[in-house]
mmCIF file of C-alpha atoms in Angstrom:
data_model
loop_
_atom_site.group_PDB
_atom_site.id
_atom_site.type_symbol
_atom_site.label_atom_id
_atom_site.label_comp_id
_atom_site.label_asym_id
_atom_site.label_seq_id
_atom_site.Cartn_x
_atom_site.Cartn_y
_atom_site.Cartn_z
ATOM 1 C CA UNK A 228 0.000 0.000 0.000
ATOM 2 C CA UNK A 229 1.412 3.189 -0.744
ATOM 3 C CA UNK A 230 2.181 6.186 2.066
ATOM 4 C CA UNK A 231 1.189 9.493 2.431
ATOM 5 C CA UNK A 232 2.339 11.389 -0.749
ATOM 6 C CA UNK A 233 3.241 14.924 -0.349
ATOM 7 C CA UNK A 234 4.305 17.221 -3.924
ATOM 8 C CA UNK A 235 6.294 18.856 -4.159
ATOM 9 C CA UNK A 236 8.891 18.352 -1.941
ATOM 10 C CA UNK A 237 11.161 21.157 -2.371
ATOM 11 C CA UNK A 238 9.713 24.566 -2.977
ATOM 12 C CA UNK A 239 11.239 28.186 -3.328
ATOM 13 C CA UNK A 240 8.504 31.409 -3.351
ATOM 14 C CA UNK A 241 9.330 34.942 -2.220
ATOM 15 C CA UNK A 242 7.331 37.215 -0.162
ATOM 16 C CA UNK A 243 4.074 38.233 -1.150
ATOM 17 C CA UNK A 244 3.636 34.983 -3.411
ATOM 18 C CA UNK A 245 1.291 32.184 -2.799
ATOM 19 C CA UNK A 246 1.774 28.739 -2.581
ATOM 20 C CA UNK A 247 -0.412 25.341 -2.858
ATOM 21 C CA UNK A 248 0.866 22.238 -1.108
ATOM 22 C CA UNK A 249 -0.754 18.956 -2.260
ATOM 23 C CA UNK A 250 -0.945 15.441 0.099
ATOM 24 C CA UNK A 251 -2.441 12.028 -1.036
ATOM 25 C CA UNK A 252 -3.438 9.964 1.621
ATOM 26 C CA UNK A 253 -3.073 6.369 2.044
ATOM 27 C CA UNK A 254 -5.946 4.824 0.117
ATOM 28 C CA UNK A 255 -8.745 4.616 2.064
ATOM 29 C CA UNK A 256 -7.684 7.461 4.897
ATOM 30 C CA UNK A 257 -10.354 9.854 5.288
ATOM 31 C CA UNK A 258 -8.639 11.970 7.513
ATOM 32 C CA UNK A 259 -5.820 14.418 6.174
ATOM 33 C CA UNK A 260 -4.048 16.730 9.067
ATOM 34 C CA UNK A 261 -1.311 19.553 7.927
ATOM 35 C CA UNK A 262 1.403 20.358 10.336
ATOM 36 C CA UNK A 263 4.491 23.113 10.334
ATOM 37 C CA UNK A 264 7.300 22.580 11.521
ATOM 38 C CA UNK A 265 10.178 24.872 12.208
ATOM 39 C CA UNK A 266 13.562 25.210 13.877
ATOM 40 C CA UNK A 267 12.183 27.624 16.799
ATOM 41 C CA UNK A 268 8.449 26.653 17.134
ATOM 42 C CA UNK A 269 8.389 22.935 16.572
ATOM 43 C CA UNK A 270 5.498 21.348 15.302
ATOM 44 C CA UNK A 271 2.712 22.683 15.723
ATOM 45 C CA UNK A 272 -0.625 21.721 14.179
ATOM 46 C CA UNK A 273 -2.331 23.436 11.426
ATOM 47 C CA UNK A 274 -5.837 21.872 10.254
ATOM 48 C CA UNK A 275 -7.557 18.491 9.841
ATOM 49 C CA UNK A 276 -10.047 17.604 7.404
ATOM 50 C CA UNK A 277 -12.577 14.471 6.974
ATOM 51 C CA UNK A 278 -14.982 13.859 4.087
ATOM 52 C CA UNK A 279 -14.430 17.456 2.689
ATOM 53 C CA UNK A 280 -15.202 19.156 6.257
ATOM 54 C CA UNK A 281 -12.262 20.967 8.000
ATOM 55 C CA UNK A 282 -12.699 19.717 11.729
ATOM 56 C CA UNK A 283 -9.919 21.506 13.490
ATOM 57 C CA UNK A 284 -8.049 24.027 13.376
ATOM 58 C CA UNK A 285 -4.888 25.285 15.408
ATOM 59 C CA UNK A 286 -3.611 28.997 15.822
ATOM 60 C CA UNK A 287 -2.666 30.073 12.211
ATOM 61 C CA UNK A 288 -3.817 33.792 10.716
ATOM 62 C CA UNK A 289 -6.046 33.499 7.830
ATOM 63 C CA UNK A 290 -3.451 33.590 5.419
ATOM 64 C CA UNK A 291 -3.219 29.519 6.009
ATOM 65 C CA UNK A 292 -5.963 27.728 4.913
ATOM 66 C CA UNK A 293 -6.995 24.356 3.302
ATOM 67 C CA UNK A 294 -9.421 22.101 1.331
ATOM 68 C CA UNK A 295 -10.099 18.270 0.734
ATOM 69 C CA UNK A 296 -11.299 16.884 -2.337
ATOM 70 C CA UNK A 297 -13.771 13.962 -2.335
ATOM 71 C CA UNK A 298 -10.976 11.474 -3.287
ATOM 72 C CA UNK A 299 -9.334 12.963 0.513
ATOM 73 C CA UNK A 300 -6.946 14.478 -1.095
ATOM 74 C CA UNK A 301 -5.954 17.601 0.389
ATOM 75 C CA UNK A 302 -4.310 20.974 -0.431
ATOM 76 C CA UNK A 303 -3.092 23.548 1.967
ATOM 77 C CA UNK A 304 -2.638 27.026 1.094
ATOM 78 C CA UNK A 305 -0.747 30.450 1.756
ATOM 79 C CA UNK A 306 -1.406 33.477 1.051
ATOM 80 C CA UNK A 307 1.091 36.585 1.024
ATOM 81 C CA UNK A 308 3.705 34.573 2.275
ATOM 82 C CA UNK A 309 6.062 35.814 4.698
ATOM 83 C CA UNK A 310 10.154 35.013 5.521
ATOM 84 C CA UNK A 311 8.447 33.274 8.820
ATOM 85 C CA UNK A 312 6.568 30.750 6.965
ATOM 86 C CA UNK A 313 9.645 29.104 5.948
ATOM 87 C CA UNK A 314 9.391 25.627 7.286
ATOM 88 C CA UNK A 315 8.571 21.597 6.786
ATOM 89 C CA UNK A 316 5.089 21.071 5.844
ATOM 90 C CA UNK A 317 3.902 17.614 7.091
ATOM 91 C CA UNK A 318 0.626 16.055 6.099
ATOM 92 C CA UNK A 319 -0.416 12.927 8.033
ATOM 93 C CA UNK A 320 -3.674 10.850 7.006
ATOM 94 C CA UNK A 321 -5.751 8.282 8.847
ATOM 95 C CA UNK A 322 -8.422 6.494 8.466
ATOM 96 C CA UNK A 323 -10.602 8.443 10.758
ATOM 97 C CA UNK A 324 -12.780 5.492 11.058
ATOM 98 C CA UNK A 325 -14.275 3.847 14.315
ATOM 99 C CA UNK A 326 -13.950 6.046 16.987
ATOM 100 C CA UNK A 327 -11.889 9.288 16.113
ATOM 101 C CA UNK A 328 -8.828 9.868 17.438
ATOM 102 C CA UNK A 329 -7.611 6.080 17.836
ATOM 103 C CA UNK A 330 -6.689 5.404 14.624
ATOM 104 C CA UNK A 331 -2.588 6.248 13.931
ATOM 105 C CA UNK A 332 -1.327 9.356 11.747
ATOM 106 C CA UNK A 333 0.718 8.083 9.196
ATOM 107 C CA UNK A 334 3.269 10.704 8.218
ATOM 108 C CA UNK A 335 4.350 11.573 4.262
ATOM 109 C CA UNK A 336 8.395 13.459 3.648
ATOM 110 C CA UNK A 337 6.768 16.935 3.926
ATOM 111 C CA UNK A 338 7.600 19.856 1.619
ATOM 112 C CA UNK A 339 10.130 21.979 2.105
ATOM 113 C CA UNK A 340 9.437 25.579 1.937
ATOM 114 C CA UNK A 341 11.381 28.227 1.453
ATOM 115 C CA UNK A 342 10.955 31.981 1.869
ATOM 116 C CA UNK A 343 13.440 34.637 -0.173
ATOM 117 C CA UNK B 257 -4.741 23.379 26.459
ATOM 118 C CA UNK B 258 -2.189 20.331 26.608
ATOM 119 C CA UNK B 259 1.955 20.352 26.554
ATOM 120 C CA UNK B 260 4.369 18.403 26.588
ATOM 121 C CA UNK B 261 8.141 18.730 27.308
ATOM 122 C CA UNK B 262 11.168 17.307 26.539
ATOM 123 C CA UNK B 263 13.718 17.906 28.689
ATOM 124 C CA UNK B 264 16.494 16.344 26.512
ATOM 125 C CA UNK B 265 17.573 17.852 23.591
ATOM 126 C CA UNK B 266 20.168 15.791 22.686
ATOM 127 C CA UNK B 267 21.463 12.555 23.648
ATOM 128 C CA UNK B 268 24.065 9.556 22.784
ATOM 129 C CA UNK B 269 24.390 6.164 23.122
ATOM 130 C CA UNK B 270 26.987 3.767 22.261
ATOM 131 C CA UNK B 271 25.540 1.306 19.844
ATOM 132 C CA UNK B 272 24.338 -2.018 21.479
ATOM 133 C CA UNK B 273 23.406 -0.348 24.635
ATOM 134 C CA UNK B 274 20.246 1.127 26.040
ATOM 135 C CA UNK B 275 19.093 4.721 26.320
ATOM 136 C CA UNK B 276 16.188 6.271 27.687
ATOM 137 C CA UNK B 277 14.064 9.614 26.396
ATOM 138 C CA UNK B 278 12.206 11.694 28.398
ATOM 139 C CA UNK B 279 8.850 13.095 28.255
ATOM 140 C CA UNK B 280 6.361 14.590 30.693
ATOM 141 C CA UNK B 281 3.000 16.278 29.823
ATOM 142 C CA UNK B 282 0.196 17.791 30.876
ATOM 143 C CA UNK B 283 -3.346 17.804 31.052
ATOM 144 C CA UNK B 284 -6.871 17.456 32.452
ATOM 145 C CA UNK B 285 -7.870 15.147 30.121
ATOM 146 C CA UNK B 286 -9.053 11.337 30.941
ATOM 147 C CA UNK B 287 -8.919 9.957 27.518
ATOM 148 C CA UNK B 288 -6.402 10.311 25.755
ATOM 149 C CA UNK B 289 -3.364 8.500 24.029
ATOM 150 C CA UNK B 290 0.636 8.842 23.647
ATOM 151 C CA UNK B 291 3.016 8.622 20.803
ATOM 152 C CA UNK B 292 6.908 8.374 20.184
ATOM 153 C CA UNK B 293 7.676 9.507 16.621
ATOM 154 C CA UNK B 294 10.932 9.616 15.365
ATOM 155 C CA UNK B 295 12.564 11.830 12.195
ATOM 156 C CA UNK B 296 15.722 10.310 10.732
ATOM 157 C CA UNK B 297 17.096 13.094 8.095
ATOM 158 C CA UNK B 298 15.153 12.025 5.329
ATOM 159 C CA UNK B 299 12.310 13.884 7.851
ATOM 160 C CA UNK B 300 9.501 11.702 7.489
ATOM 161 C CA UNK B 301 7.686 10.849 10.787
ATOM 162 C CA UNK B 302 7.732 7.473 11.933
ATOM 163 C CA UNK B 303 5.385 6.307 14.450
ATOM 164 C CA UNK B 304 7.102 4.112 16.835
ATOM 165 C CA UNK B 305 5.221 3.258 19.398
ATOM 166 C CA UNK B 306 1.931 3.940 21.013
ATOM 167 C CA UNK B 307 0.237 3.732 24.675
ATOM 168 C CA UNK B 308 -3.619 4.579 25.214
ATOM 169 C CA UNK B 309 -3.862 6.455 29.172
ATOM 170 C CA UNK B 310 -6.330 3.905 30.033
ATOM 171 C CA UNK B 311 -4.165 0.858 29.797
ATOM 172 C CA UNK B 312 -1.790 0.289 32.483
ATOM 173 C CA UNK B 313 0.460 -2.482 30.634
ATOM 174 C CA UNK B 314 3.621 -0.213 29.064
ATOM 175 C CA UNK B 315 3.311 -0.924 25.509
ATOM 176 C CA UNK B 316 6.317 -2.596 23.653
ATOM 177 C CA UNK B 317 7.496 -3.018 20.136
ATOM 178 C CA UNK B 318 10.692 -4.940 19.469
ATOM 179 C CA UNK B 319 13.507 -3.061 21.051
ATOM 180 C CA UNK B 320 11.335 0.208 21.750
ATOM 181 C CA UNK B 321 9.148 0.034 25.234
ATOM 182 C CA UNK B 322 8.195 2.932 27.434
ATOM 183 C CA UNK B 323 7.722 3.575 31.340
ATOM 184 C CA UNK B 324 4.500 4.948 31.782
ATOM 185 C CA UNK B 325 3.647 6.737 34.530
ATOM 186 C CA UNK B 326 -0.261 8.170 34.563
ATOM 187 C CA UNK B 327 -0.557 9.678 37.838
ATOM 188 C CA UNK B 328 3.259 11.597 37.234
ATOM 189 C CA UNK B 329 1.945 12.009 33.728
ATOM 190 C CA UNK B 330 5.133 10.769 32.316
ATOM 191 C CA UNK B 331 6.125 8.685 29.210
ATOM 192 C CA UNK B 332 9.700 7.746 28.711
ATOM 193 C CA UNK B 333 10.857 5.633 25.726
ATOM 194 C CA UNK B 334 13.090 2.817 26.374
ATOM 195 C CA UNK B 335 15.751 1.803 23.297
ATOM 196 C CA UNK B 336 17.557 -1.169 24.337
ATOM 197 C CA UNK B 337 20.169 -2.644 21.981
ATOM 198 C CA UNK B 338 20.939 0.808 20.289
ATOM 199 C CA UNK B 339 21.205 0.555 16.558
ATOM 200 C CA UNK B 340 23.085 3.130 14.169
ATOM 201 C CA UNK B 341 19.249 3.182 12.758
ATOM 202 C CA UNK B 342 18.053 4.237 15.547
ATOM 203 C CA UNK B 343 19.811 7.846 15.056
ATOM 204 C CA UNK B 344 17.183 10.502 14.575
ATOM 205 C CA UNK B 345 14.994 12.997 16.373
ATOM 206 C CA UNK B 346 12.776 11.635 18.413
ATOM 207 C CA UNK B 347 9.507 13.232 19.340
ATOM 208 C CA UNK B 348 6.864 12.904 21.757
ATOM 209 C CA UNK B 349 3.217 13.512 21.558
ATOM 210 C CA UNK B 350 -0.375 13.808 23.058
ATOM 211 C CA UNK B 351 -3.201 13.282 21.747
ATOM 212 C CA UNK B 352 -6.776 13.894 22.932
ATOM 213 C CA UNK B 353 -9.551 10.955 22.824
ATOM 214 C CA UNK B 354 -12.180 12.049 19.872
ATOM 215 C CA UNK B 355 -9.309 14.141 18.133
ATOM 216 C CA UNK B 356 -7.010 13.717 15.859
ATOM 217 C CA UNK B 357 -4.845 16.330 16.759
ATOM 218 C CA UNK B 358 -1.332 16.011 17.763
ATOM 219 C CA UNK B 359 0.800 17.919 20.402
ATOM 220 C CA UNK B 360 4.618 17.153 19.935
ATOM 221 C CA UNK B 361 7.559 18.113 22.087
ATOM 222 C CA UNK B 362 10.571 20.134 20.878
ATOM 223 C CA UNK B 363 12.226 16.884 20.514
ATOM 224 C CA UNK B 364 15.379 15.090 21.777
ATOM 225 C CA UNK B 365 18.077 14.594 18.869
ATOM 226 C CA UNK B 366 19.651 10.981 19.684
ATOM 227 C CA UNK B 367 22.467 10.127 18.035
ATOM 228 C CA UNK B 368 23.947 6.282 17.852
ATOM 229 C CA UNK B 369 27.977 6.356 17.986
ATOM 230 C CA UNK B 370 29.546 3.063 16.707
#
């Protein structure tokens, strides 16, 4: 079975661009989460989305926001970017089946964004 | 709102021998479950173990058990027979029954010296 798939994985923008990050789930994951992670703040999470519905979100300005697709694949977006939102971009998928929350994150390699 | 610390950043172990992360956390929560993830360079997340708070059996995979410790809210991983695989970042992290959210530590960097 194939992992989490995260495109691209290296990605260069300057300030005031936008940027779309793209994740595939494993097949048959219904739940798609989006963390950053950086040097000074660690990881720290950004949204999660089942069936199409965002169902959390953590302490991001507007600028960051996100969408799933009814195959669960999910894009993350942001807007004006700013030198600070240089960082590791994580997606992590489960099945969000059963009762939520039990079910393991499975991780993809993250894109790597960069900020000039 | 839940933390948790690390108090290690970085560690070392000889390879073959046994080394122990730390990891405390807090919360108010009843229900809720534990993770050790670790990052090798090629950063993706690997999940390497996890405990649910309402078992009291430490869970154990292979070589990789932890110590914990509900009432101290406290959830050490336990690497016995150190491998020059096992060098990475290791990271803890909570997460709340009915959420899939994740809260990680900063992380302890373990590196395995041959």
């Amino acid at each position: 079975k194939a992992g989490v798939t995260q495109t691209p994985r290296y990605l260069i923008k300057t300030r005031g661009q936008q940027v779309t990050l793209s994740c595939s789930p494993i097949s048959g994951h219904r739940s798609v989460s989006w963390y950053q992670q950086t040097p000074g703040q660690g990881l720290q999470f950004l949204f999660e989305y089942f069936s199409e519905t965002q169902r959390n979100k953590g302490n991001f300005p507007g600028r960051f926001s996100g969408r799933q697709f009814s195959n669960s694949r999910s894009e993350m977006n942001v807007s004006t970017l700013e030198l600070g939102d240089s960082a590791l971009y994580l997606c992590a998928s489960s099945s969000g089946t059963g009762t939520r929350g039990t079910q393991p994150q499975h991780f993809g390699d993250g894109t790597r964004l960069s900020i000039l | 709102a839940q933390t948790v610390t690390q108090s290690q950043p970085e560690m070392s172990v000889q390879e073959a021998e046994t080394v122990t992360l730390s990891c405390t956390y807090d919360t108010s929560e009843n229900n809720y479950y534990l993770f050790w993830y670790k990052q090798p360079p090629s950063r993706q997340m690997i999940l390497v173990i996890r405990q649910e708070a309402y078992k009291q059996q430490n869970a154990t995979e292979n070589r990789f058990s932890v110590n914990f410790q509900k009432a101290a809210k406290s959830f050490s991983l336990k690497i016995s027979d150190s491998q020059l695989g096992d060098t990475a970042m290791y990271f803890c992290a909570f997460r709340k029954g009915g959420s899939e959210k994740l809260v990680f530590g900063k992380g302890t960097k373990l590196t395995v010296n041959p």
